[in-house]
Amino acid sequence: MTVEERRQQLIGVALELFARRSPDEVSIDEIASAAGISRPLVYHYFPGKLSLYEAALKRAAEDLADRFREPHEGPLGARLLRVMRRYFDFVDDHGPGFSALMRGGPAVGSSTTNALVDSVRQAAYVQILSHLRIEEPPARLELVVRSWISLAESTALLWLDGRRVPREELEVQLVQDFAALVAVGAAHDGPTAALLKPLLKDEPGDGPFADLVTRLVSLAA
Amino acid sequence: MTVEERRQQLIGVALELFARRSPDEVSIDEIASAAGISRPLVYHYFPGKLSLYEAALKRAAEDLADRFREPHEGPLGARLLRVMRRYFDFVDDHGPGFSALMRGGPAVGSSTTNALVDSVRQAAYVQILSHLRIEEPPARLELVVRSWISLAESTALLWLDGRRVPREELEVQLVQDFAALVAVGAAHDGPTAALLKPLLKDEPGDGPFADLVTRLVSLAA
């Protein structure tokens, strides 16, 4: 294996271990053993525990950011729902690694981790604006979109703690949360309302946005 | 001054400085100078920079948690709006210190800060459940309440970055976000809907919940 191939292998092994236990609890010895190489050889490819962990979290952050990419085709609600499915696939697959990425922690250099988390949030924000076909959002809309991204993160972190709500329901719920928060924002801000109204006219009667309206009407009855 | 009085004075001086600049950027020299004592004397009361910073963040966290206490009287929407006003008073007064508390950072021992932030979130959660008169919430309701708390945090952090939206509007918007997210949760979960329906019948026509409905109806028209 080339140096780069070996580095990528070790990152992959580390991420597999981080999917079951928090990075804090995974030692270099375990990573070496799982990769079938000696501990000193691991240090040949990564100068210290922190550099391997940061490389692993960086790959995970890039993987997560990639999942926000979605073709600009079809109704918006269905697009966002597909993104939410891929998001929960990632969360489901990476459990403790996802928590460590999002929460930081003793084994993780916090400024590096914070920068990675910010890059994931920014990727999500840029993708959402591109689907809304908005280049320079009003301050209120920016705030609503960014705070929804943080809502999606905390929902995923809370879900991981016991998985007491079916993830498929949370995927739909988060899409509908987005619609609800945008509606509240639009209800307070003319520019936001004006930008979003034309986007909603293509939403189909069987999509997640219409489903929310149906559910709320039935709840109110 | 007694030792405890001097410690409290230094904490107060530190918090005043953190209200204008991030704790990372405030030196022990500055705190000593603002308190009118020598640098070695500061170290007499706090063994190191970190212990003074942690004590200051702890007082700030307790102050913030106290602001969630609200008499169990009157309509729920109005209660939550009063809490949001006190919350933004805190955010407004503590700017950089609030960001440091919520985001962690290099000068802050992350496990201690994380524990403080968790205690603030837990205090908010316990208060909200007590106002909803619910002791053991269904999993979905717990998730909705906790994720709204995180939405309120990120909204406040985003607001601090430029203050481009009037805070009075965000206070109302967060109360209405709460109603919207709870409605989406209830639309998916029978037990949540059953618990919340009776709580809404006392909401007045001029409260923030009714205001949201009026705004949404006018938006849809």
Short mmCIF file of C-alpha atoms in Angstrom, two decimals:
data_model
loop_
_atom_site.label_atom_id
_atom_site.label_comp_id
_atom_site.label_asym_id
_atom_site.label_seq_id
_atom_site.Cartn_x
_atom_site.Cartn_y
_atom_site.Cartn_z
CA MET A 1 0.00 0.00 0.00
CA THR A 2 1.12 3.56 -0.65
CA VAL A 3 1.35 5.97 2.25
CA GLU A 4 -1.91 7.60 1.19
CA GLU A 5 -3.70 4.24 0.83
CA ARG A 6 -2.53 3.21 4.28
CA ARG A 7 -3.68 6.52 5.74
CA GLN A 8 -7.11 6.08 4.14
CA GLN A 9 -7.31 2.52 5.46
CA LEU A 10 -6.54 3.66 9.00
CA ILE A 11 -9.13 6.44 8.74
CA GLY A 12 -11.69 3.87 7.59
CA VAL A 13 -10.85 1.53 10.46
CA ALA A 14 -11.07 4.40 12.96
CA LEU A 15 -14.49 5.45 11.63
CA GLU A 16 -15.77 1.86 11.91
CA LEU A 17 -14.72 1.81 15.58
CA PHE A 18 -16.18 5.31 16.17
CA ALA A 19 -19.50 4.01 14.81
CA ARG A 20 -19.80 1.79 17.89
CA ARG A 21 -17.97 3.69 20.62
CA SER A 22 -17.05 7.31 21.28
CA PRO A 23 -13.65 8.35 19.85
CA ASP A 24 -12.55 9.13 23.44
CA GLU A 25 -12.85 5.46 24.28
CA VAL A 26 -11.04 4.08 21.23
CA SER A 27 -7.25 3.65 21.64
CA ILE A 28 -4.53 3.68 18.99
CA ASP A 29 -3.82 0.07 20.01
CA GLU A 30 -7.32 -0.93 19.00
CA ILE A 31 -7.06 0.87 15.69
CA ALA A 32 -3.68 -0.78 15.00
CA SER A 33 -5.07 -4.18 15.91
CA ALA A 34 -8.19 -3.76 13.76
CA ALA A 35 -6.02 -2.66 10.83
CA GLY A 36 -3.64 -5.61 11.37
CA ILE A 37 -0.56 -3.44 11.83
CA SER A 38 1.65 -2.51 14.77
CA ARG A 39 1.10 0.49 17.00
CA PRO A 40 4.41 2.15 15.97
CA LEU A 41 3.41 1.80 12.32
CA VAL A 42 0.20 3.76 13.02
CA TYR A 43 2.38 6.57 14.36
CA HIS A 44 4.41 6.39 11.15
CA TYR A 45 1.29 7.45 9.23
CA PHE A 46 -0.20 9.78 11.85
CA PRO A 47 2.13 11.66 14.20
CA GLY A 48 -0.31 11.42 17.12
CA LYS A 49 -3.72 10.20 18.23
CA LEU A 50 -5.20 13.65 17.65
CA SER A 51 -4.08 13.85 14.01
CA LEU A 52 -5.65 10.47 13.18
CA TYR A 53 -8.86 11.45 14.97
CA GLU A 54 -9.02 14.79 13.21
CA ALA A 55 -8.44 13.12 9.83
CA ALA A 56 -11.26 10.65 10.57
CA LEU A 57 -13.66 13.40 11.69
CA LYS A 58 -12.72 15.40 8.57
CA ARG A 59 -13.66 12.50 6.29
CA ALA A 60 -16.91 12.00 8.21
CA ALA A 61 -17.71 15.72 7.92
CA GLU A 62 -17.09 15.64 4.15
CA ASP A 63 -19.23 12.53 3.79
CA LEU A 64 -22.04 14.21 5.74
CA ALA A 65 -21.79 17.43 3.71
CA ASP A 66 -21.96 15.40 0.46
CA ARG A 67 -25.30 13.95 1.51
CA PHE A 68 -26.90 17.39 1.32
CA ARG A 69 -26.39 17.45 -2.47
CA GLU A 70 -29.66 16.77 -4.23
CA PRO A 71 -30.70 17.28 -7.89
CA HIS A 72 -32.66 20.49 -8.48
CA GLU A 73 -35.67 18.57 -9.80
CA GLY A 74 -39.19 17.92 -8.58
CA PRO A 75 -41.07 19.31 -5.57
CA LEU A 76 -39.04 20.90 -2.75
CA GLY A 77 -40.64 18.88 0.03
CA ALA A 78 -39.67 15.59 -1.64
CA ARG A 79 -36.11 16.81 -2.19
CA LEU A 80 -35.70 17.78 1.45
CA LEU A 81 -37.17 14.45 2.54
CA ARG A 82 -34.57 12.56 0.47
CA VAL A 83 -31.83 14.65 2.08
CA MET A 84 -33.23 13.91 5.55
CA ARG A 85 -33.16 10.16 4.75
CA ARG A 86 -29.50 10.32 3.80
CA TYR A 87 -28.82 12.46 6.89
CA PHE A 88 -30.36 9.87 9.19
CA ASP A 89 -28.54 7.08 7.30
CA PHE A 90 -25.33 8.85 8.27
CA VAL A 91 -26.42 9.43 11.86
CA ASP A 92 -27.59 5.80 12.14
CA ASP A 93 -24.30 4.47 10.72
CA HIS A 94 -21.97 6.72 12.70
CA GLY A 95 -23.76 7.03 16.09
CA PRO A 96 -20.97 7.83 18.58
CA GLY A 97 -18.76 9.36 15.87
CA PHE A 98 -21.59 11.73 14.90
CA SER A 99 -22.10 12.74 18.54
CA ALA A 100 -18.35 13.36 18.95
CA LEU A 101 -18.28 15.44 15.77
CA MET A 102 -21.24 17.54 16.87
CA ARG A 103 -20.52 17.80 20.58
CA GLY A 104 -16.74 17.96 20.60
CA GLY A 105 -15.14 16.26 23.57
CA PRO A 106 -11.89 15.73 25.43
CA ALA A 107 -10.13 13.70 22.72
CA VAL A 108 -11.09 16.14 20.02
CA GLY A 109 -9.18 19.40 19.43
CA SER A 110 -12.13 21.70 19.85
CA SER A 111 -11.14 24.46 17.43
CA THR A 112 -10.57 21.91 14.63
CA THR A 113 -13.81 20.11 15.41
CA ASN A 114 -15.71 23.39 15.62
CA ALA A 115 -14.38 24.35 12.19
CA LEU A 116 -15.47 20.99 10.75
CA VAL A 117 -18.93 21.28 12.26
CA ASP A 118 -19.23 24.83 10.93
CA SER A 119 -18.25 23.58 7.46
CA VAL A 120 -21.00 20.93 7.57
CA ARG A 121 -23.55 23.55 8.69
CA GLN A 122 -22.42 25.95 5.99
CA ALA A 123 -22.68 23.19 3.32
CA ALA A 124 -26.25 22.47 4.42
CA TYR A 125 -27.09 26.19 4.38
CA VAL A 126 -25.66 26.73 0.87
CA GLN A 127 -27.53 23.71 -0.49
CA ILE A 128 -30.86 24.82 0.99
CA LEU A 129 -30.52 28.34 -0.44
CA SER A 130 -29.70 26.90 -3.86
CA HIS A 131 -32.87 24.80 -3.79
CA LEU A 132 -34.87 27.85 -2.73
CA ARG A 133 -33.21 29.64 -5.69
CA ILE A 134 -32.18 32.51 -3.39
CA GLU A 135 -28.74 34.08 -3.56
CA GLU A 136 -28.97 36.83 -0.97
CA PRO A 137 -31.57 35.90 1.64
CA PRO A 138 -33.22 38.49 3.89
CA ALA A 139 -31.73 38.42 7.43
CA ARG A 140 -34.83 36.70 8.78
CA LEU A 141 -34.74 33.90 6.23
CA GLU A 142 -31.04 33.29 6.86
CA LEU A 143 -31.79 33.03 10.56
CA VAL A 144 -34.70 30.62 10.00
CA VAL A 145 -32.70 28.33 7.70
CA ARG A 146 -29.61 28.26 9.92
CA SER A 147 -31.61 27.70 13.09
CA TRP A 148 -33.54 24.85 11.41
CA ILE A 149 -30.18 23.23 10.57
CA SER A 150 -29.32 23.36 14.24
CA LEU A 151 -32.77 21.92 15.07
CA ALA A 152 -32.07 19.01 12.72
CA GLU A 153 -28.73 18.38 14.46
CA SER A 154 -30.18 18.39 17.92
CA THR A 155 -33.10 16.21 16.82
CA ALA A 156 -30.63 13.65 15.44
CA LEU A 157 -28.48 13.77 18.60
CA LEU A 158 -31.54 13.33 20.82
CA TRP A 159 -32.79 10.48 18.62
CA LEU A 160 -29.46 8.64 19.05
CA ASP A 161 -30.03 8.69 22.80
CA GLY A 162 -32.38 5.70 22.99
CA ARG A 163 -33.88 5.80 19.45
CA ARG A 164 -37.33 5.95 21.00
CA VAL A 165 -39.04 7.55 17.98
CA PRO A 166 -38.93 5.80 14.56
CA ARG A 167 -36.39 7.63 12.42
CA GLU A 168 -38.68 7.55 9.36
CA GLU A 169 -41.18 9.66 11.30
CA LEU A 170 -38.50 12.11 12.36
CA GLU A 171 -37.33 12.50 8.75
CA VAL A 172 -40.84 13.60 7.74
CA GLN A 173 -41.22 15.66 10.92
CA LEU A 174 -38.03 17.61 10.22
CA VAL A 175 -39.20 18.43 6.69
CA GLN A 176 -42.47 19.65 8.16
CA ASP A 177 -40.61 21.52 10.93
CA PHE A 178 -38.76 23.33 8.16
CA ALA A 179 -42.05 24.33 6.54
CA ALA A 180 -43.51 25.38 9.90
CA LEU A 181 -40.51 27.51 10.91
CA VAL A 182 -40.33 29.13 7.49
CA ALA A 183 -44.06 29.89 7.73
CA VAL A 184 -43.58 31.54 11.13
CA GLY A 185 -40.65 33.54 9.73
CA ALA A 186 -42.67 34.56 6.68
CA ALA A 187 -45.58 35.56 8.93
CA HIS A 188 -43.28 38.18 10.48
CA ASP A 189 -41.27 39.27 7.49
CA GLY A 190 -42.65 40.54 4.17
CA PRO A 191 -39.47 39.96 2.11
CA THR A 192 -39.26 36.35 3.32
CA ALA A 193 -42.94 35.77 2.50
CA ALA A 194 -42.55 37.30 -0.98
CA LEU A 195 -39.58 35.07 -1.80
CA LEU A 196 -41.17 31.85 -0.62
CA LYS A 197 -44.74 32.10 -1.89
CA PRO A 198 -43.92 31.29 -5.55
CA LEU A 199 -41.87 28.26 -4.47
CA LEU A 200 -44.84 26.59 -2.81
CA LYS A 201 -47.20 26.53 -5.78
CA ASP A 202 -45.52 23.43 -7.27
CA GLU A 203 -45.88 21.33 -4.14
CA PRO A 204 -48.10 18.29 -4.84
CA GLY A 205 -51.10 17.23 -2.74
CA ASP A 206 -49.33 14.04 -1.64
CA GLY A 207 -46.06 15.70 -0.54
CA PRO A 208 -44.86 16.30 3.05
CA PHE A 209 -45.99 19.95 3.10
CA ALA A 210 -49.56 19.08 2.10
CA ASP A 211 -49.45 16.16 4.54
CA LEU A 212 -48.68 18.60 7.37
CA VAL A 213 -51.63 20.83 6.47
CA THR A 214 -53.93 17.80 6.36
CA ARG A 215 -52.69 16.58 9.72
CA LEU A 216 -53.03 20.01 11.36
CA VAL A 217 -56.55 20.49 10.02
CA SER A 218 -57.55 17.06 11.35
CA LEU A 219 -55.89 17.87 14.71
CA ALA A 220 -57.78 21.15 15.00
CA ALA A 221 -61.12 19.47 14.22
CA MET B 1 -13.34 41.85 52.01
CA THR B 2 -13.60 38.18 52.95
CA VAL B 3 -12.12 35.58 50.61
CA GLU B 4 -15.60 34.73 49.32
CA GLU B 5 -16.51 38.41 48.75
CA ARG B 6 -13.26 38.96 46.85
CA ARG B 7 -13.93 35.85 44.73
CA GLN B 8 -17.44 37.12 43.92
CA GLN B 9 -16.04 40.54 43.05
CA LEU B 10 -13.51 39.02 40.63
CA ILE B 11 -16.21 36.87 39.04
CA GLY B 12 -18.35 39.97 38.55
CA VAL B 13 -15.44 41.90 36.99
CA ALA B 14 -14.67 38.96 34.68
CA LEU B 15 -18.31 38.75 33.55
CA GLU B 16 -18.37 42.48 32.79
CA LEU B 17 -15.31 42.06 30.58
CA PHE B 18 -16.77 38.91 28.94
CA ALA B 19 -19.86 40.96 28.05
CA ARG B 20 -17.74 42.99 25.64
CA ARG B 21 -15.05 40.54 24.48
CA SER B 22 -14.69 36.78 24.27
CA PRO B 23 -13.20 35.16 27.42
CA ASP B 24 -10.32 33.93 25.21
CA GLU B 25 -9.27 37.51 24.64
CA VAL B 26 -9.47 38.70 28.25
CA SER B 27 -6.27 38.30 30.29
CA ILE B 28 -5.83 37.88 34.03
CA ASP B 29 -3.91 41.19 33.94
CA GLU B 30 -7.00 42.97 32.66
CA ILE B 31 -9.21 41.39 35.29
CA ALA B 32 -6.72 42.34 38.02
CA SER B 33 -6.52 45.89 36.71
CA ALA B 34 -10.31 46.28 36.45
CA ALA B 35 -10.68 44.95 40.01
CA GLY B 36 -7.95 47.29 41.25
CA ILE B 37 -5.75 44.51 42.64
CA SER B 38 -2.44 42.92 41.63
CA ARG B 39 -2.12 39.95 39.32
CA PRO B 40 -0.57 37.72 42.04
CA LEU B 41 -3.51 38.52 44.30
CA VAL B 42 -5.93 37.24 41.63
CA TYR B 43 -4.02 33.95 41.70
CA HIS B 44 -4.43 33.92 45.47
CA TYR B 45 -8.19 33.69 45.00
CA PHE B 46 -8.21 31.54 41.86
CA PRO B 47 -5.36 29.05 41.30
CA GLY B 48 -5.37 29.60 37.53
CA LYS B 49 -7.02 31.41 34.65
CA LEU B 50 -9.21 28.40 33.94
CA SER B 51 -10.64 28.21 37.47
CA LEU B 52 -11.66 31.90 37.40
CA TYR B 53 -13.21 31.51 33.95
CA GLU B 54 -15.10 28.40 34.99
CA ALA B 55 -16.40 30.13 38.12
CA ALA B 56 -17.58 33.08 35.98
CA LEU B 57 -19.28 30.82 33.44
CA LYS B 58 -20.88 28.90 36.30
CA ARG B 59 -22.41 32.08 37.73
CA ALA B 60 -23.59 33.10 34.26
CA ALA B 61 -25.15 29.67 33.72
CA GLU B 62 -26.99 29.89 37.07
CA ASP B 63 -28.19 33.39 36.25
CA LEU B 64 -29.48 32.20 32.86
CA ALA B 65 -31.19 29.14 34.37
CA ASP B 66 -32.91 31.39 36.97
CA ARG B 67 -34.50 33.41 34.19
CA PHE B 68 -36.54 30.39 33.09
CA ARG B 69 -38.50 30.50 36.37
CA GLU B 70 -41.94 31.96 35.79
CA PRO B 71 -45.08 31.94 37.97
CA HIS B 72 -47.60 29.25 36.98
CA GLU B 73 -50.31 31.82 36.29
CA GLY B 74 -52.09 33.08 33.22
CA PRO B 75 -51.96 31.91 29.59
CA LEU B 76 -49.00 29.73 28.51
CA GLY B 77 -48.08 31.84 25.49
CA ALA B 78 -47.71 34.97 27.62
CA ARG B 79 -45.60 33.09 30.18
CA LEU B 80 -43.24 31.81 27.51
CA LEU B 81 -43.00 35.29 26.00
CA ARG B 82 -41.92 36.74 29.35
CA VAL B 83 -39.26 34.03 29.64
CA MET B 84 -38.03 34.80 26.12
CA ARG B 85 -37.72 38.49 27.05
CA ARG B 86 -35.55 37.64 30.06
CA TYR B 87 -33.56 35.20 27.91
CA PHE B 88 -32.77 37.89 25.33
CA ASP B 89 -31.99 40.37 28.14
CA PHE B 90 -29.32 37.90 29.24
CA VAL B 91 -28.04 37.32 25.70
CA ASP B 92 -28.01 41.08 25.03
CA ASP B 93 -26.13 41.80 28.29
CA HIS B 94 -23.60 38.97 28.01
CA GLY B 95 -22.93 38.78 24.22
CA PRO B 96 -19.42 37.27 23.95
CA GLY B 97 -19.73 35.51 27.30
CA PHE B 98 -22.97 33.84 26.14
CA SER B 99 -21.32 32.72 22.91
CA ALA B 100 -18.36 31.31 24.84
CA LEU B 101 -20.67 29.49 27.24
CA MET B 102 -22.70 27.97 24.39
CA ARG B 103 -19.92 27.30 21.90
CA GLY B 104 -17.05 26.38 24.22
CA GLY B 105 -13.66 27.48 22.96
CA PRO B 106 -9.94 27.21 23.54
CA ALA B 107 -9.83 29.01 26.91
CA VAL B 108 -12.71 27.02 28.29
CA GLY B 109 -12.31 23.51 29.73
CA SER B 110 -14.76 21.82 27.39
CA SER B 111 -16.07 19.09 29.69
CA THR B 112 -16.85 21.66 32.42
CA THR B 113 -18.46 24.03 29.94
CA ASN B 114 -20.44 21.20 28.38
CA ALA B 115 -21.75 20.23 31.81
CA LEU B 116 -22.76 23.86 32.51
CA VAL B 117 -24.53 24.17 29.16
CA ASP B 118 -26.30 20.87 29.77
CA SER B 119 -27.44 22.13 33.19
CA VAL B 120 -28.92 25.27 31.58
CA ARG B 121 -30.72 23.18 28.94
CA GLN B 122 -32.01 20.81 31.59
CA ALA B 123 -33.29 23.72 33.72
CA ALA B 124 -35.17 25.08 30.69
CA TYR B 125 -36.60 21.64 29.95
CA VAL B 126 -37.78 21.05 33.53
CA GLN B 127 -39.43 24.50 33.65
CA ILE B 128 -41.27 23.99 30.37
CA LEU B 129 -42.61 20.58 31.44
CA SER B 130 -43.80 22.06 34.73
CA HIS B 131 -45.74 24.75 32.87
CA LEU B 132 -47.23 22.11 30.59
CA ARG B 133 -48.17 20.21 33.80
CA ILE B 134 -46.55 17.05 32.43
CA GLU B 135 -44.34 14.82 34.57
CA GLU B 136 -43.48 12.00 32.18
CA PRO B 137 -43.66 13.26 28.62
CA PRO B 138 -44.06 10.91 25.64
CA ALA B 139 -40.74 10.42 23.79
CA ARG B 140 -41.91 12.66 20.94
CA LEU B 141 -42.84 15.55 23.20
CA GLU B 142 -39.51 15.33 25.04
CA LEU B 143 -37.73 15.49 21.70
CA VAL B 144 -39.80 18.46 20.51
CA VAL B 145 -39.24 20.45 23.71
CA ARG B 146 -35.53 19.72 23.88
CA SER B 147 -34.96 20.47 20.20
CA TRP B 148 -36.86 23.76 20.53
CA ILE B 149 -34.52 24.71 23.39
CA SER B 150 -31.62 24.14 21.03
CA LEU B 151 -33.43 26.20 18.36
CA ALA B 152 -33.76 29.07 20.86
CA GLU B 153 -30.02 28.87 21.60
CA SER B 154 -28.98 28.91 17.98
CA THR B 155 -31.43 31.72 17.21
CA ALA B 156 -29.89 33.81 20.00
CA LEU B 157 -26.33 33.02 18.84
CA LEU B 158 -27.19 33.92 15.24
CA TRP B 159 -28.91 37.11 16.39
CA LEU B 160 -25.76 38.20 18.25
CA ASP B 161 -23.87 38.00 14.97
CA GLY B 162 -24.95 41.36 13.55
CA ARG B 163 -28.27 41.84 15.40
CA ARG B 164 -29.98 42.31 12.05
CA VAL B 165 -33.45 41.30 13.25
CA PRO B 166 -35.13 43.23 16.12
CA ARG B 167 -34.90 41.10 19.25
CA GLU B 168 -38.51 41.86 20.23
CA GLU B 169 -39.63 40.16 17.01
CA LEU B 170 -37.44 37.13 17.66
CA GLU B 171 -38.86 36.79 21.17
CA VAL B 172 -42.37 36.50 19.71
CA GLN B 173 -41.13 34.35 16.85
CA LEU B 174 -39.53 31.83 19.23
CA VAL B 175 -42.77 31.53 21.21
CA GLN B 176 -44.60 30.90 17.94
CA ASP B 177 -41.85 28.49 16.78
CA PHE B 178 -42.53 26.54 19.96
CA ALA B 179 -46.24 26.36 19.13
CA ALA B 180 -45.47 25.39 15.51
CA LEU B 181 -43.00 22.63 16.43
CA VAL B 182 -45.31 21.26 19.11
CA ALA B 183 -48.16 21.25 16.56
CA VAL B 184 -46.03 19.29 14.06
CA GLY B 185 -45.07 16.84 16.82
CA ALA B 186 -48.70 16.47 17.91
CA ALA B 187 -49.73 15.94 14.27
CA HIS B 188 -47.55 12.80 14.30
CA ASP B 189 -48.10 11.52 17.80
CA GLY B 190 -51.47 10.80 19.44
CA PRO B 191 -50.21 10.87 23.07
CA THR B 192 -48.58 14.26 22.51
CA ALA B 193 -51.75 15.64 20.92
CA ALA B 194 -53.92 14.31 23.77
CA LEU B 195 -51.72 15.95 26.42
CA LEU B 196 -51.55 19.33 24.73
CA LYS B 197 -55.10 19.92 23.51
CA PRO B 198 -56.57 20.80 26.93
CA LEU B 199 -53.72 23.27 27.56
CA LEU B 200 -54.60 25.38 24.55
CA LYS B 201 -58.23 26.11 25.41
CA ASP B 202 -57.25 28.89 27.85
CA GLU B 203 -55.13 30.81 25.34
CA PRO B 204 -56.63 34.27 24.73
CA GLY B 205 -57.41 35.77 21.30
CA ASP B 206 -54.72 38.43 21.76
CA GLY B 207 -51.91 36.06 22.82
CA PRO B 208 -48.91 35.00 20.72
CA PHE B 209 -50.45 31.66 19.69
CA ALA B 210 -53.61 33.30 18.32
CA ASP B 211 -51.43 35.96 16.70
CA LEU B 212 -49.59 33.23 14.79
CA VAL B 213 -52.82 31.72 13.50
CA THR B 214 -54.05 35.16 12.40
CA ARG B 215 -50.76 35.86 10.62
CA LEU B 216 -50.72 32.48 8.87
CA VAL B 217 -54.31 32.81 7.71
CA SER B 218 -53.55 36.25 6.31
CA LEU B 219 -50.38 34.89 4.64
CA ALA B 220 -52.30 32.06 3.00
CA ALA B 221 -54.98 34.41 1.70
#
